[in-house]
Coordinates of C-alpha atoms and ligand atoms in Angstrom, one line a residue:
M6 CA 165.1 -14.7 171.9
V7 CA 165.6 -13.2 175.3
P8 CA 167.2 -9.7 175.1
M9 CA 170.9 -10.2 175.6
V10 CA 171.9 -6.5 175.4
D11 CA 171.8 -4.1 178.3
G12 CA 171.1 -0.4 178.1
A13 CA 174.8 0.6 177.8
E14 CA 175.4 -1.9 175.0
L15 CA 172.3 -0.6 173.2
R16 CA 173.4 3.0 173.4
E17 CA 176.9 2.0 172.3
A18 CA 175.5 0.3 169.2
L19 CA 173.3 3.3 168.5
E20 CA 176.3 5.6 168.7
R21 CA 178.5 3.3 166.7
W22 CA 176.2 2.5 163.7
F23 CA 174.1 5.6 163.6
G24 CA 176.1 8.2 165.5
F25 CA 173.2 9.2 167.8
P26 CA 173.9 9.7 171.5
T27 CA 170.3 9.1 172.6
F28 CA 167.1 7.5 171.5
R29 CA 164.1 9.4 170.4
P30 CA 160.9 9.0 172.5
S31 CA 159.6 5.4 172.2
Q32 CA 162.5 4.1 170.2
E33 CA 164.3 2.4 173.0
A34 CA 161.2 0.6 174.3
I35 CA 160.4 -0.6 170.8
V36 CA 163.9 -1.8 170.1
R37 CA 163.8 -3.8 173.3
D38 CA 160.5 -5.5 172.3
V39 CA 161.8 -6.2 168.9
L40 CA 165.0 -7.7 170.3
G41 CA 162.9 -9.7 172.8
G42 CA 161.3 -11.5 169.9
R43 CA 157.8 -10.2 170.4
D44 CA 155.3 -9.2 167.8
V45 CA 155.3 -5.4 167.7
F46 CA 152.9 -2.8 166.5
A47 CA 154.4 0.7 166.6
L48 CA 152.8 3.9 165.6
L49 CA 155.2 6.8 165.3
P50 CA 154.6 10.1 163.5
T51 CA 156.5 10.7 160.3
G52 CA 160.0 11.7 161.2
G53 CA 159.7 9.9 164.5
G54 CA 162.5 7.5 163.6
K55 CA 160.7 4.3 162.8
S56 CA 163.5 2.7 160.7
L57 CA 166.0 2.7 163.5
C58 CA 163.6 0.7 165.6
Y59 CA 164.1 -2.4 163.4
Q60 CA 167.5 -1.6 161.9
L61 CA 169.3 -1.5 165.2
P62 CA 167.9 -4.9 166.3
A63 CA 168.9 -6.2 162.9
V64 CA 172.6 -5.4 163.4
L65 CA 172.5 -6.7 166.9
T66 CA 171.0 -10.2 166.3
P67 CA 171.9 -13.1 164.0
G68 CA 169.7 -13.8 161.0
L69 CA 168.1 -11.8 158.3
T70 CA 165.5 -9.0 158.9
V71 CA 163.0 -9.0 156.0
V72 CA 161.4 -5.6 155.5
V73 CA 158.2 -5.4 153.4
S74 CA 158.0 -2.0 151.8
P75 CA 155.5 -0.7 149.3
L76 CA 157.7 1.3 146.9
I77 CA 160.9 0.6 145.2
A78 CA 162.0 4.2 145.7
L79 CA 161.6 3.8 149.5
M80 CA 163.6 0.6 149.5
K81 CA 166.4 2.2 147.5
D82 CA 166.6 5.1 149.9
Q83 CA 166.8 2.9 152.9
V84 CA 169.4 0.6 151.4
D85 CA 171.5 3.6 150.4
A86 CA 171.2 5.0 153.9
L87 CA 172.2 1.7 155.5
D88 CA 175.0 1.2 153.1
T89 CA 176.4 4.6 153.9
A90 CA 176.2 3.8 157.6
G91 CA 178.1 0.6 157.0
V92 CA 175.2 -1.8 157.6
A93 CA 174.9 -4.6 155.1
A94 CA 171.5 -4.3 153.5
T95 CA 170.0 -5.1 150.1
A96 CA 166.7 -5.1 148.2
V97 CA 165.4 -7.5 145.6
N98 CA 162.7 -6.2 143.3
S99 CA 161.5 -6.2 139.7
S100 CA 163.6 -3.2 138.8
L101 CA 166.9 -5.1 138.9
A102 CA 168.7 -6.5 135.9
W103 CA 169.4 -10.2 136.1
P104 CA 173.2 -10.0 136.8
E105 CA 172.6 -7.6 139.7
M106 CA 169.8 -9.7 141.0
R107 CA 172.0 -12.8 140.8
R108 CA 174.7 -11.0 142.8
R109 CA 172.3 -10.0 145.5
L110 CA 170.8 -13.5 145.7
D111 CA 174.2 -15.0 146.0
G112 CA 175.0 -12.6 148.8
L113 CA 171.8 -13.7 150.6
E114 CA 172.8 -17.4 150.2
R115 CA 176.1 -16.6 151.8
G116 CA 174.4 -14.7 154.6
D117 CA 176.1 -11.4 153.8
Y118 CA 173.2 -9.2 154.6
K119 CA 171.5 -8.1 157.9
L120 CA 168.5 -6.6 156.1
L121 CA 166.5 -7.4 153.0
Y122 CA 163.9 -5.1 151.6
V123 CA 161.1 -6.6 149.4
A124 CA 157.8 -5.7 147.9
P125 CA 154.8 -7.6 149.2
E126 CA 154.2 -9.2 145.7
R127 CA 157.5 -11.1 146.0
L128 CA 156.4 -12.9 149.1
T129 CA 154.1 -15.2 147.2
L130 CA 156.3 -15.8 144.2
P131 CA 157.0 -19.6 143.7
G132 CA 160.0 -20.7 145.7
F133 CA 160.5 -17.4 147.6
A134 CA 159.4 -18.8 150.9
D135 CA 161.9 -21.6 150.5
D136 CA 164.6 -19.1 149.8
L137 CA 163.7 -17.2 153.0
E138 CA 163.8 -20.4 154.9
R139 CA 167.4 -21.1 153.7
W140 CA 168.5 -17.6 154.4
G141 CA 167.4 -17.8 158.0
V142 CA 164.8 -15.1 158.7
A143 CA 165.0 -13.6 162.2
R144 CA 161.9 -11.4 161.9
F145 CA 159.5 -9.8 159.4
V146 CA 159.0 -6.1 159.5
V147 CA 156.0 -4.5 157.7
D148 CA 156.8 -0.9 156.9
E149 CA 153.9 1.5 156.1
A150 CA 151.7 -1.2 157.6
H151 CA 148.5 0.9 157.1
C152 CA 148.7 -0.2 153.5
I153 CA 147.1 -3.4 154.5
S154 CA 143.9 -1.7 155.7
E155 CA 141.1 -0.6 153.4
W156 CA 140.3 2.1 156.0
G157 CA 143.7 3.7 155.5
H158 CA 144.4 6.3 152.9
D159 CA 146.7 4.1 151.0
F160 CA 145.2 0.6 150.7
R161 CA 147.4 -1.8 148.7
P162 CA 145.8 -5.2 148.1
E163 CA 149.3 -6.8 147.7
Y164 CA 149.8 -6.2 151.4
R165 CA 147.2 -9.0 152.0
R166 CA 149.9 -11.4 150.8
I167 CA 151.9 -10.9 154.0
A168 CA 149.7 -12.6 156.5
P169 CA 149.9 -16.1 155.0
L170 CA 153.6 -16.1 155.8
R171 CA 152.6 -16.6 159.4
A172 CA 151.6 -20.2 158.8
R173 CA 154.9 -20.9 157.0
F174 CA 157.1 -19.2 159.6
P175 CA 155.2 -19.8 162.8
A176 CA 158.1 -19.0 165.1
V177 CA 159.3 -15.8 163.4
P178 CA 158.0 -12.5 165.0
F179 CA 156.2 -9.9 162.9
C180 CA 156.7 -6.2 163.5
A181 CA 154.4 -3.5 162.0
F182 CA 155.2 0.2 161.7
T183 CA 153.0 3.0 160.5
A184 CA 152.4 6.7 160.9
T185 CA 148.7 6.5 160.2
A186 CA 146.9 7.0 163.4
T187 CA 143.2 6.4 163.4
A188 CA 142.1 3.8 165.8
R189 CA 140.2 1.9 163.1
V190 CA 143.2 1.5 160.9
R191 CA 145.3 0.5 163.9
D192 CA 143.0 -2.3 164.9
D193 CA 142.6 -3.4 161.4
V194 CA 146.4 -3.7 160.9
V195 CA 146.7 -5.8 164.0
A196 CA 143.9 -8.1 162.8
Q197 CA 144.9 -8.4 159.2
L198 CA 148.5 -9.2 160.0
G199 CA 147.4 -11.7 162.6
L200 CA 149.8 -10.2 165.2
R201 CA 150.1 -12.4 168.3
R202 CA 149.7 -10.5 171.6
P203 CA 151.8 -7.7 170.1
A204 CA 153.6 -5.1 172.1
I205 CA 151.8 -1.9 171.1
H206 CA 153.6 1.4 171.1
V207 CA 151.9 4.6 170.3
A208 CA 154.1 7.6 170.3
S209 CA 152.9 11.2 170.6
F210 CA 151.9 12.7 167.3
D211 CA 153.2 16.1 168.3
R212 CA 155.8 17.3 165.8
A213 CA 157.4 20.0 168.0
N214 CA 159.6 21.3 165.2
L215 CA 156.8 22.1 162.8
T216 CA 155.1 25.5 162.9
Y217 CA 151.5 25.5 161.7
R218 CA 149.8 28.6 160.1
V219 CA 146.6 29.2 158.3
L220 CA 147.1 32.4 156.4
H221 CA 143.9 34.4 156.3
A222 CA 144.7 37.0 153.7
P223 CA 143.8 37.4 150.1
R224 CA 145.4 34.4 148.4
T225 CA 147.5 35.5 145.5
V226 CA 150.5 34.1 143.6
E227 CA 152.3 37.3 144.6
A228 CA 151.7 36.5 148.3
L229 CA 153.1 33.0 147.8
V230 CA 156.1 34.4 146.0
A231 CA 156.7 37.0 148.8
W232 CA 156.4 34.2 151.4
L233 CA 158.9 32.0 149.6
R234 CA 161.3 34.9 149.0
A235 CA 161.3 35.6 152.7
R236 CA 162.8 32.2 153.3
P237 CA 166.5 31.3 152.7
D238 CA 166.9 30.5 149.1
D239 CA 168.6 27.2 149.7
E240 CA 165.6 25.7 151.4
A241 CA 163.4 23.2 149.6
G242 CA 159.7 22.5 150.1
I243 CA 156.4 21.3 148.7
V244 CA 153.4 23.4 147.6
Y245 CA 150.4 21.1 147.5
A246 CA 147.6 22.1 145.1
G247 CA 144.3 20.4 144.6
S248 CA 144.4 19.9 140.8
R249 CA 146.9 19.1 138.1
A250 CA 146.1 22.4 136.4
N251 CA 146.9 24.3 139.6
T252 CA 150.3 22.6 140.1
E253 CA 151.3 23.6 136.6
K254 CA 150.0 27.1 137.0
L255 CA 151.8 27.7 140.2
A256 CA 155.1 26.1 139.0
D257 CA 155.0 28.4 136.0
A258 CA 154.1 31.5 138.0
L259 CA 156.8 30.8 140.6
S260 CA 159.5 30.1 138.0
A261 CA 158.6 33.3 136.2
A262 CA 158.9 35.2 139.5
G263 CA 162.4 33.8 140.0
V264 CA 161.6 31.0 142.4
P265 CA 162.6 27.8 140.5
A266 CA 159.7 25.3 140.8
L267 CA 158.6 22.1 139.1
A268 CA 155.1 20.6 138.8
Y269 CA 154.3 17.0 139.8
H270 CA 151.0 15.1 139.3
A271 CA 149.6 11.8 138.1
G272 CA 149.0 13.2 134.6
L273 CA 152.7 13.3 133.8
D274 CA 154.4 10.3 132.2
A275 CA 156.3 8.1 134.5
A276 CA 159.7 9.2 133.2
T277 CA 159.0 12.9 133.8
R278 CA 157.6 12.1 137.3
A279 CA 160.7 10.1 138.2
Q280 CA 163.1 12.7 136.9
R281 CA 161.3 15.5 138.8
Q282 CA 161.1 13.6 142.0
E283 CA 164.8 12.8 141.7
A284 CA 165.7 16.5 141.1
F285 CA 163.8 17.4 144.3
I286 CA 165.3 14.6 146.4
R287 CA 168.8 15.5 145.2
D288 CA 168.4 19.2 146.2
D289 CA 168.4 20.3 142.5
A290 CA 164.9 21.7 142.5
R291 CA 163.8 24.0 145.2
V292 CA 160.0 24.0 145.1
M293 CA 157.8 21.1 144.1
C294 CA 154.2 22.2 143.2
A295 CA 152.4 18.9 143.5
T296 CA 149.1 17.1 143.9
I297 CA 149.0 14.6 146.7
A298 CA 150.2 12.0 144.2
F299 CA 153.6 13.3 145.5
G300 CA 154.2 12.1 149.0
M301 CA 154.8 8.6 150.0
G302 CA 158.2 7.5 149.0
I303 CA 159.7 10.9 149.7
D304 CA 162.1 10.2 152.5
K305 CA 163.9 13.5 151.9
S306 CA 164.5 14.6 155.5
N307 CA 165.3 18.3 154.7
V308 CA 161.9 19.5 153.4
R309 CA 161.8 22.9 155.1
F310 CA 158.2 23.9 154.3
V311 CA 154.9 22.5 153.1
V312 CA 152.4 24.9 151.7
H313 CA 148.8 24.1 151.1
W314 CA 147.3 26.1 148.3
D315 CA 143.9 24.4 148.2
V316 CA 141.7 22.9 150.9
P317 CA 143.1 19.6 152.2
R318 CA 140.8 16.7 151.9
S319 CA 140.7 16.0 155.6
L320 CA 142.5 16.9 158.8
E321 CA 144.2 13.5 158.7
G322 CA 145.4 14.2 155.2
Y323 CA 146.6 17.6 156.2
Y324 CA 148.6 16.2 159.1
Q325 CA 150.2 13.5 156.8
E326 CA 151.1 16.0 154.1
T327 CA 152.5 18.6 156.5
G328 CA 154.3 15.7 158.2
R329 CA 156.7 15.5 155.3
A330 CA 158.3 18.7 156.5
G331 CA 161.2 18.6 158.9
R332 CA 161.9 14.9 159.3
D333 CA 165.4 15.8 160.4
G334 CA 164.0 17.5 163.5
L335 CA 165.0 21.0 162.4
P336 CA 162.4 23.8 162.4
A337 CA 160.0 23.7 159.4
E338 CA 157.0 25.7 158.3
C339 CA 153.5 24.4 157.4
A340 CA 151.4 27.2 155.8
W341 CA 147.9 26.9 154.4
F342 CA 147.0 29.8 152.1
F343 CA 143.4 29.9 152.9
A344 CA 140.8 31.2 150.4
Y345 CA 137.2 31.2 151.4
G346 CA 136.1 30.6 147.8
D347 CA 137.6 27.2 147.9
I348 CA 135.2 26.0 150.5
A349 CA 132.2 26.6 148.1
R350 CA 134.1 24.7 145.4
V351 CA 134.7 21.7 147.7
E352 CA 131.0 21.8 148.6
R353 CA 130.1 21.6 145.0
F354 CA 132.5 18.6 144.5
I355 CA 130.8 16.9 147.4
A356 CA 127.4 17.5 145.9
E357 CA 128.5 15.7 142.8
K358 CA 129.7 12.6 144.6
P359 CA 127.6 9.4 144.9
E360 CA 125.0 9.9 147.6
G361 CA 126.6 7.3 149.9
E362 CA 129.9 9.2 150.1
Q363 CA 128.6 12.6 150.8
A364 CA 128.0 12.4 154.5
A365 CA 131.6 11.4 155.3
A366 CA 133.0 14.0 152.9
R367 CA 130.9 16.7 154.5
E368 CA 132.1 15.7 157.9
Q369 CA 135.7 15.9 156.8
L370 CA 135.1 19.3 155.3
E371 CA 133.4 20.6 158.5
R372 CA 136.4 19.4 160.5
I373 CA 138.9 21.1 158.3
K374 CA 136.8 24.3 158.2
R375 CA 136.7 24.4 162.0
Y376 CA 140.4 24.0 162.0
A377 CA 140.9 26.9 159.6
Y378 CA 138.6 29.2 161.4
S379 CA 139.7 28.3 164.9
N380 CA 141.4 30.9 167.2
D381 CA 142.8 28.2 169.4
C382 CA 146.1 26.5 169.3
R383 CA 146.4 24.6 166.0
R384 CA 148.6 21.9 167.5
R385 CA 146.1 21.2 170.2
E386 CA 143.4 20.8 167.6
L387 CA 145.5 18.5 165.3
L388 CA 146.5 16.3 168.2
A389 CA 142.9 16.2 169.5
Y390 CA 141.9 14.8 166.1
F391 CA 144.2 11.8 166.9
G392 CA 142.8 11.5 170.4
E393 CA 145.8 13.1 172.0
T394 CA 145.6 15.9 174.6
Y395 CA 148.2 18.5 174.2
P396 CA 149.5 19.3 177.7
H397 CA 150.2 23.1 177.2
E398 CA 147.7 25.8 176.5
H399 CA 149.9 27.5 174.0
C400 CA 152.4 25.7 171.8
G401 CA 154.4 28.7 170.7
G402 CA 154.5 27.1 167.3
C403 CA 151.3 28.0 165.5
D404 CA 149.9 31.3 164.1
N405 CA 147.2 31.5 166.8
C406 CA 149.8 31.1 169.6
L407 CA 152.4 33.3 167.9
Q408 CA 150.3 36.1 166.6
P409 CA 146.8 36.0 168.1
R410 CA 144.6 37.9 165.7
A411 CA 142.7 40.7 167.3
S412 CA 139.0 41.2 166.7
F413 CA 137.7 44.7 166.1
D414 CA 134.4 46.3 165.5
A415 CA 133.7 46.6 161.8
T416 CA 130.0 47.5 161.9
V417 CA 130.2 50.6 159.7
D418 CA 132.3 49.0 157.0
A419 CA 130.3 45.7 157.2
Q420 CA 127.1 47.7 156.7
K421 CA 128.6 49.3 153.6
L422 CA 129.6 46.0 152.2
L423 CA 126.3 44.3 153.0
S424 CA 124.2 47.0 151.5
C425 CA 126.4 47.1 148.4
V426 CA 125.9 43.4 147.9
Y427 CA 122.2 44.0 148.3
R428 CA 122.1 47.0 145.9
V429 CA 124.2 45.3 143.2
R430 CA 122.1 42.2 143.4
E431 CA 118.9 44.1 143.2
A432 CA 120.1 46.1 140.3
H433 CA 121.6 43.2 138.5
G434 CA 119.3 40.2 139.2
Y435 CA 121.5 37.5 137.9
G436 CA 124.2 38.0 140.5
V437 CA 127.8 39.1 140.5
G438 CA 131.0 38.2 142.2
I439 CA 132.8 39.8 145.1
T440 CA 135.4 41.5 142.9
H441 CA 132.6 43.5 141.2
V442 CA 131.1 44.4 144.6
V443 CA 134.4 45.7 145.7
D444 CA 134.9 47.6 142.5
V445 CA 131.5 49.4 143.1
L446 CA 132.5 50.2 146.7
L447 CA 135.8 51.6 145.5
G448 CA 134.1 53.7 142.8
A449 CA 136.2 52.0 140.1
K450 CA 135.5 52.6 136.4
T451 CA 135.4 49.1 135.0
E452 CA 133.8 47.9 131.8
K453 CA 131.1 46.0 133.8
I454 CA 130.3 49.1 135.9
E455 CA 129.8 51.2 132.8
R456 CA 127.9 48.5 130.9
W457 CA 125.5 48.0 133.8
F458 CA 125.4 51.6 134.9
H459 CA 126.5 50.6 138.4
E460 CA 128.0 54.1 139.0
R461 CA 124.4 55.1 139.6
L462 CA 124.0 52.9 142.6
S463 CA 123.8 54.6 146.0
T464 CA 126.7 52.5 147.2
Y465 CA 129.0 53.5 144.4
G466 CA 132.3 54.9 145.8
I467 CA 131.2 54.8 149.4
G468 CA 134.2 52.7 150.3
K469 CA 137.0 54.8 148.8
D470 CA 138.5 55.4 152.2
R471 CA 139.7 51.7 152.3
D472 CA 141.8 49.7 150.0
R473 CA 140.9 46.6 148.0
R474 CA 142.7 44.3 150.3
T475 CA 140.7 45.5 153.3
W476 CA 137.4 45.0 151.5
R477 CA 138.4 41.6 150.3
H478 CA 139.3 40.5 153.7
L479 CA 136.1 41.9 155.2
A480 CA 134.2 40.0 152.6
D481 CA 135.9 36.8 153.7
E482 CA 135.1 37.5 157.3
L483 CA 131.4 38.1 156.4
L484 CA 131.4 34.8 154.5
R485 CA 132.9 33.1 157.6
L486 CA 130.2 34.7 159.8
G487 CA 127.5 33.5 157.4
L488 CA 126.2 37.1 156.6
I489 CA 126.9 36.6 152.9
A490 CA 127.0 33.4 151.0
Q491 CA 128.4 32.1 147.7
D492 CA 126.3 30.4 145.1
P493 CA 127.2 26.7 145.2
E494 CA 126.9 26.5 141.4
R495 CA 128.8 29.6 140.5
H496 CA 130.9 30.1 143.5
N497 CA 131.9 33.7 142.8
V498 CA 128.4 34.9 142.9
V499 CA 127.5 36.4 146.3
S500 CA 124.2 37.2 148.0
L501 CA 123.0 38.2 151.5
T502 CA 121.9 35.4 153.7
E503 CA 118.8 35.7 156.0
A504 CA 121.2 36.6 158.8
G505 CA 122.9 39.1 156.6
K506 CA 119.6 40.8 155.8
R507 CA 118.7 40.9 159.5
A508 CA 122.1 42.4 160.4
L509 CA 121.6 45.0 157.7
V510 CA 118.2 46.0 158.8
Q511 CA 118.8 45.9 162.5
R512 CA 122.3 47.4 162.3
T513 CA 123.7 44.6 164.5
P514 CA 127.2 45.2 165.8
I515 CA 129.7 43.1 163.7
E516 CA 133.1 42.0 165.0
V517 CA 135.7 40.7 162.6
R518 CA 139.3 39.5 162.9
Q519 CA 142.3 41.1 161.5
A520 CA 144.0 39.9 158.4
V521 CA 147.4 38.5 158.8
A522 CA 150.0 39.4 156.2
P523 CA 151.3 36.2 154.7
V524 CA 154.9 36.7 155.6
A525 CA 157.0 34.0 157.2
V526 CA 157.6 35.1 160.8
R527 CA 160.4 33.4 162.7
R528 CA 159.3 31.1 165.4
G529 CA 159.1 32.7 168.8
R530 CA 161.2 31.6 171.7
S531 CA 158.2 30.9 173.9
A532 CA 157.6 27.3 172.8
P533 CA 157.3 24.8 175.6
A534 CA 160.4 22.9 174.5
P535 CA 162.7 24.9 172.2
V536 CA 163.4 23.1 169.0
P537 CA 167.1 22.3 168.6
G538 CA 168.8 23.5 165.4
D539 CA 167.3 26.9 165.3
E540 CA 170.2 28.4 167.3
D541 CA 173.1 30.4 165.8
Y542 CA 175.4 28.6 163.4
D543 CA 177.9 29.8 160.8
R544 CA 175.7 30.1 157.7
D545 CA 178.6 30.3 155.2
L546 CA 180.1 27.2 156.7
F547 CA 176.8 25.5 156.5
A548 CA 176.5 26.4 152.8
A549 CA 180.0 25.1 152.1
L550 CA 179.2 21.8 153.9
R551 CA 176.1 21.4 151.8
M552 CA 178.2 21.8 148.7
L553 CA 180.5 19.1 149.9
R554 CA 177.6 16.9 150.8
R555 CA 176.2 17.3 147.3
E556 CA 179.5 16.4 145.7
I557 CA 179.8 13.2 147.8
A558 CA 176.2 12.3 147.1
A559 CA 176.7 12.6 143.4
E560 CA 179.9 10.5 143.5
R561 CA 178.0 7.8 145.3
D562 CA 174.8 8.2 143.4
V563 CA 172.7 8.6 146.6
P564 CA 170.5 11.5 147.8
P565 CA 172.4 14.1 149.8
Y566 CA 170.5 13.5 153.1
V567 CA 171.8 10.0 153.1
V568 CA 175.3 11.3 153.5
F569 CA 174.4 13.5 156.4
S570 CA 171.1 15.2 157.4
D571 CA 170.7 18.9 157.6
A572 CA 170.7 18.6 161.3
V573 CA 174.2 17.1 161.3
L574 CA 175.5 19.8 159.0
R575 CA 174.0 22.5 161.2
A576 CA 175.6 21.0 164.2
M577 CA 178.9 21.0 162.4
A578 CA 178.4 24.7 161.5
R579 CA 177.6 25.5 165.1
D580 CA 180.3 23.4 166.9
V581 CA 183.0 23.7 164.3
P582 CA 184.8 20.4 165.0
R583 CA 188.5 20.5 164.2
T584 CA 189.5 16.9 165.0
P585 CA 188.1 13.5 164.1
A586 CA 187.1 13.0 167.7
Q587 CA 185.2 16.3 167.8
L588 CA 183.5 15.4 164.5
R589 CA 182.6 12.0 165.9
A590 CA 181.0 13.7 168.9
I591 CA 178.4 15.3 166.7
S592 CA 175.0 13.5 166.7
G593 CA 174.6 11.6 163.5
V594 CA 178.3 11.0 162.8
G595 CA 178.8 7.2 163.2
E596 CA 181.9 5.1 162.9
K597 CA 181.6 4.3 159.2
K598 CA 180.7 7.8 158.1
L599 CA 183.6 9.3 160.1
A600 CA 186.0 6.8 158.3
D601 CA 184.5 7.5 154.9
F602 CA 183.9 11.3 154.9
G603 CA 185.5 12.6 158.0
A604 CA 188.7 13.9 156.4
R605 CA 186.8 15.8 153.7
F606 CA 184.4 17.4 156.1
L607 CA 187.2 18.5 158.4
A608 CA 189.1 19.9 155.4
T609 CA 186.1 22.0 154.4
I610 CA 185.6 23.2 158.0
A611 CA 189.3 24.2 158.2
E612 CA 189.0 26.1 154.9
N613 CA 185.8 27.9 155.7
A614 CA 185.5 28.4 159.4
G615 CA 186.6 31.8 160.6
Ligands
ADP725 P1 160.2 7.9 159.9 O1 160.4 6.6 159.1 O2 159.5 7.5 161.2 O3 159.5 9.0 159.2 P2 163.0 8.0 159.9 O4 163.3 6.7 160.3 O5 163.2 8.4 158.4 O6 161.6 8.4 160.4 O7 163.9 9.1 160.8 C1 163.7 10.4 160.6 C2 165.0 11.2 160.9 O8 165.3 11.1 162.3 C3 166.2 10.7 160.1 O9 166.9 11.8 159.6 C4 166.9 9.9 161.2 O10 168.3 9.9 160.9 C5 166.6 10.7 162.4 N1 166.7 10.0 163.7 C6 166.2 8.7 163.9 N2 166.5 8.3 165.2 C7 167.2 9.3 165.7 C8 167.8 9.5 167.0 N3 167.7 8.6 168.0 N4 168.5 10.7 167.2 C9 168.6 11.6 166.3 N5 168.1 11.5 165.0 C10 167.4 10.4 164.8
ZN726 ZN1 149.7 26.7 169.2

């Protein structure tokens, strides 16, 4: 039980099995505690490298490491990745046909495997504990351990079946891993699993390679298309939408505009969902327009962007969803296309919830609103939510740090807009939306304006000197400042608030912030720690390597990122290795992968490198 491996041996094993020259922050300390036979509780952000923390100890010690995992897709991914790295691993679950199951069980009897992945349900099947006893369990690992807590966002009652194993295997250590960070969930996991004086590791939640932006500009499908077109067309990403209808609408609109996209939501039948998820994971589909039903179980490490089209449910949810970008450590973009109108919609949803749930939901909304409107570093704000203090003033990786939005005096235009809202409302009684108000300002000739004789209003055409975009943005700003408000029932209908009326009468100076064009801007060089992978590499060679990776993945029937991550391919396209030794020196190229794929990658490099 005492650690029998020194630092050099640990690093050698890391190099040999995984091809990595160094540990990520926290990994080494966790590995040491796992090797030392302690109970462990480890909290690492998504992409932090949790799997390695128990996989490396598994290959270094005798006995079987049993990993409890919530989804068959996740198990399959992990087993594929281990297999490809040359580590003997398997999974037993209900999806297997009997002959295959028999084959795996026989292997377990013989002690062929270092790791076994199982769903929690299996743990209480009759006879399974006896099986485990015969197979010689070295440790239990609980992956996605927050699933055991009702306070988490993903409670799975089956996880409650894990704790009773403790009594049956009193001497076997338990290790729990999660990326869900709230203190309440953390304490609950430790208690529910009955961890004994666990070594607790909490890594920083900063994802330095992610750039966070909240795009304050009129939110249109065209803006999204332009944003996606500005990115390399071999990049894959997720667009999260709040409703099934929106995922379909966006996927259709993007596809029609020449950006191939699929929709994914819980309303699709299981076969369609599985097929679409597979297409995304295998790099066959570029954009997935999805509800948050799409998420856990997606281990795809080369998700290059996550867009939010609707208001996230909470800041925690936002962090988890954006966290699916850039697990390979390469730069990735998180962009929220913000639309003020959505806030009113969410408020209406909240009002329809049972009384008891409203306060918490309002608090979440306030928090997310504050985040959207903030002028301060977004990373600092996100980390603060998890109780972490960001040590720099500017991160160089969020819109507020990269392109601070200037404020300017907009009193004259704001007066025009406020008085137009007032006049139109007065004339119309029932109330109209902001689009109509802007039409009146612009002196447009619409059917509504003619029908209601709004060309007779004193504010008709007084805003001709500005374009529609400018007025829409100003309206958003006045909403933000609370000078106009939307009707909670019919959220398009606007009216002046008391503050708005006062501002109009007293001609109060009004400052607003500039709109930001929703164009992807490359990350600046001013980040505290530059993110590796963004440097120059041979793009054509990278493309050729990706093709080869896809070919190999298809032959082996595994996802491409299991063969090599994008980070590894980029390093190859930068360093252009010519010999097996040079290839082996690249981070992520371990012994087994070199033996299996080295020759083919070197051949492709020889053919394509200039
Ligand atoms: P998590 O489960 O915490 O989200 P993973 O275990 O999937 O993270 O690891 C995320 C990515 O980081 C994977 O592509 C993995 O290969 C890579 N990785 C893990 N550890 C290291 C390391 N020490 N050096 C370089 N890359 C690593
Ligand atoms: Zn910042």
